Amino acid sequence: EPGIVVVGAGQAGFQVAASLREGGYRGPLAMVGDEPALPYQRPPLSKAYLAGKTDAEGLALRPATFFADHDIARHAASPAAAIDRDQRRLHLAGGASLPYAHLVLATGARNRPLPVPGADLAGVHQLRGLADADGLKAALAEGPRIVVVGAGFIGLEFAAVAAGRGLAVTVVEAADRPMARAVSADTAAFFRGAQEAMGVRFAFAAGVTEILGREGRVRAVALADGRELDADLVVIGIGVVPNAELAAAAGLPAADGVRVDAFLATPDPAISALGDCARFPSPYAHGLPGDGTVRIESVQNAIDQGRCLAARLTGKPAAYTALPWFWSDQGPHKLQIAGLSAPGDMAVIRGEGSAFSVFRFRDGHLRAVESVNRAGDHMIARRLITAGIPLTPDQAADPGLDLKTLAL
Ligand code: FAD
């Protein structure tokens, strides 16, 4: 009897499977994943795991017994190769195929490759999965000079861990500040300073033209301005591309993510998609550039979409409207973001020093809040934005106003 087949055994795939059982789904349930490990958390890969503060077992979302106890069939290290929508069968690369009544695409994203000569030299790493993290951990012992390409969240988290070990880290970034697409200039400036205080050096407005090697191993990174940065190890962190090819090859719309509606459904009623691979309409995209759809790479999004989709598949359909939120740990500093911002949003600062929040307004409404070492603000911000509680820029900046009283 065909049941529900989930492709991708990451955060979102795991969540939809677990929530289906929790929601009373009793039919056949299978997870098809291309990695060998039990479904695990990725955030610690660039934080506690890389720093040696937790092991692989500590990353697992559930122990193996959970899947047996909940009758979830795990097909691990078993990439899905094609979807036959007419026959409703998922073909695996190994040759087997699984029938489905409903197919869930939770294939995540993969790192964007750096399109320069030398990117395939030994000593050039990326960080997406457990295997990458293990390779990188071992490589940290290979030499003291590290170049990170890309000052996004993962590059900066890695830089903080490596600098904390006393390694010489230079971060090369095409924009003029870190996390340029994701946070305000104020938050970016704070993290630049914080990273520099940890010993990290930056090269901003810098383009990598080539990775130079010697006997097949990296020795330096060449920049467009002629500089060469010596490197024993290079880590590329320039963003991701969604794994949407499976959907596209099956004729589903999949431009920059598998296209789904507010219910996470593709145009094929037997196929849904969620998590990092999915592009969906968000009520929080109001006033953002684009067509009102977003693709969000976060644990919150994977978990909340997993719950939303499982609810629909167990007879309780609801549009996905959860507020996006996110965190990043860099050395001793914690950044938390609630909502979605755009580079042009107005920025109002509350707090000072190394504990502050930046309230972002767009079209006169509070749209996002970046909190740096101010967890209280983050929780209140989530409530204010979700409930649409009016807040003016003056109120946001007023230290005498207790925001909690508004959020009640
Ligand atoms: P994934 O977790 O990537 O899972 C997708 C799975 O599908 C993968 O195992 C993939 O290999 C598999 N797959 C792909 N194609 C196929 C196929 N054809 N057949 C079978 N399997 C397939 N988010 C935060 O909110 N906070 C953080 O601090 C944070 N830190 C991060 C640090 C790192 C190093 C990384 C990599 C990510 C981090 N994220 C963080 C992002 C977060 O981990 C992702 O948003 C989340 O994992 C998305 O879940 P997902 O299930 O959509 O994708």
PDB file of N, CA and C in Angstrom, residues 9 43 49 86 91 103 114 149 156 164 193 256 260 262 277 283 287 290 339 341 391 408:
ATOM      1  N   ALA A   9      16.539  13.479   4.460  1.00  0.00           N
ATOM      2  CA  ALA A   9      16.423  13.121   5.872  1.00  0.00           C
ATOM      3  C   ALA A   9      17.170  14.136   6.725  1.00  0.00           C
ATOM      4  N   PRO A  43      23.281  23.212  12.691  1.00  0.00           N
ATOM      5  CA  PRO A  43      23.884  24.399  13.312  1.00  0.00           C
ATOM      6  C   PRO A  43      25.162  24.127  14.123  1.00  0.00           C
ATOM      7  N   TYR A  49      30.228  21.571  17.523  1.00  0.00           N
ATOM      8  CA  TYR A  49      30.842  20.341  16.978  1.00  0.00           C
ATOM      9  C   TYR A  49      32.249  20.639  16.464  1.00  0.00           C
ATOM     10  N   ASP A  86       3.374  10.078 -13.019  1.00  0.00           N
ATOM     11  CA  ASP A  86       2.237   9.320 -13.545  1.00  0.00           C
ATOM     12  C   ASP A  86       2.001   8.057 -12.725  1.00  0.00           C
ATOM     13  N   HIS A  91      12.063   6.861  -7.805  1.00  0.00           N
ATOM     14  CA  HIS A  91      13.161   5.976  -8.191  1.00  0.00           C
ATOM     15  C   HIS A  91      14.428   6.347  -7.435  1.00  0.00           C
ATOM     16  N   LEU A 103       4.195  12.492  -1.819  1.00  0.00           N
ATOM     17  CA  LEU A 103       5.648  12.636  -1.819  1.00  0.00           C
ATOM     18  C   LEU A 103       6.011  13.994  -1.233  1.00  0.00           C
ATOM     19  N   LEU A 114      32.548  27.975  -5.697  1.00  0.00           N
ATOM     20  CA  LEU A 114      33.278  29.193  -6.076  1.00  0.00           C
ATOM     21  C   LEU A 114      33.848  28.959  -7.474  1.00  0.00           C
ATOM     22  N   VAL A 149      36.415  32.353   2.469  1.00  0.00           N
ATOM     23  CA  VAL A 149      35.826  33.138   1.383  1.00  0.00           C
ATOM     24  C   VAL A 149      34.336  33.286   1.680  1.00  0.00           C
ATOM     25  N   LEU A 156      31.605  33.236   9.158  1.00  0.00           N
ATOM     26  CA  LEU A 156      31.965  33.954  10.383  1.00  0.00           C
ATOM     27  C   LEU A 156      31.963  33.037  11.604  1.00  0.00           C
ATOM     28  N   GLY A 164      39.598  31.281  17.723  1.00  0.00           N
ATOM     29  CA  GLY A 164      39.622  30.874  19.125  1.00  0.00           C
ATOM     30  C   GLY A 164      40.677  29.815  19.401  1.00  0.00           C
ATOM     31  N   GLY A 193      33.786  44.332  14.334  1.00  0.00           N
ATOM     32  CA  GLY A 193      34.657  44.655  15.469  1.00  0.00           C
ATOM     33  C   GLY A 193      34.878  43.458  16.383  1.00  0.00           C
ATOM     34  N   ASP A 256      14.857  28.822  -8.481  1.00  0.00           N
ATOM     35  CA  ASP A 256      15.390  29.165  -7.151  1.00  0.00           C
ATOM     36  C   ASP A 256      14.545  28.571  -6.025  1.00  0.00           C
ATOM     37  N   VAL A 260       6.060  26.291  -4.085  1.00  0.00           N
ATOM     38  CA  VAL A 260       4.873  25.777  -3.397  1.00  0.00           C
ATOM     39  C   VAL A 260       3.942  26.927  -3.055  1.00  0.00           C
ATOM     40  N   ALA A 262       0.865  28.560  -0.270  1.00  0.00           N
ATOM     41  CA  ALA A 262       0.894  28.839   1.170  1.00  0.00           C
ATOM     42  C   ALA A 262       0.694  27.579   2.007  1.00  0.00           C
ATOM     43  N   CYS A 277      14.793  23.826   0.565  1.00  0.00           N
ATOM     44  CA  CYS A 277      14.635  23.642  -0.882  1.00  0.00           C
ATOM     45  C   CYS A 277      13.400  24.342  -1.433  1.00  0.00           C
ATOM     46  N   PRO A 283       3.687  35.972   4.364  1.00  0.00           N
ATOM     47  CA  PRO A 283       3.071  37.247   4.743  1.00  0.00           C
ATOM     48  C   PRO A 283       4.118  38.249   5.230  1.00  0.00           C
ATOM     49  N   GLY A 287       6.707  44.140   1.001  1.00  0.00           N
ATOM     50  CA  GLY A 287       7.646  45.230   0.724  1.00  0.00           C
ATOM     51  C   GLY A 287       9.055  44.777   0.407  1.00  0.00           C
ATOM     52  N   GLY A 290      11.108  41.363  -5.124  1.00  0.00           N
ATOM     53  CA  GLY A 290      10.734  40.029  -5.592  1.00  0.00           C
ATOM     54  C   GLY A 290       9.239  39.872  -5.700  1.00  0.00           C
ATOM     55  N   GLY A 339      11.869  38.071  12.044  1.00  0.00           N
ATOM     56  CA  GLY A 339      11.295  38.743  10.888  1.00  0.00           C
ATOM     57  C   GLY A 339      12.238  38.777   9.700  1.00  0.00           C
ATOM     58  N   SER A 341      14.088  41.310   6.856  1.00  0.00           N
ATOM     59  CA  SER A 341      14.436  42.691   6.553  1.00  0.00           C
ATOM     60  C   SER A 341      15.012  42.796   5.153  1.00  0.00           C
ATOM     61  N   LEU A 391       4.205  49.692  16.763  1.00  0.00           N
ATOM     62  CA  LEU A 391       5.341  50.253  17.491  1.00  0.00           C
ATOM     63  C   LEU A 391       5.933  51.330  16.603  1.00  0.00           C
ATOM     64  N   LEU A 408       2.227  42.304  25.790  1.00  0.00           N
ATOM     65  CA  LEU A 408       1.359  41.448  26.615  1.00  0.00           C
ATOM     66  C   LEU A 408       0.069  41.060  25.888  1.00  0.00           C
TER      67      LEU A 408
END
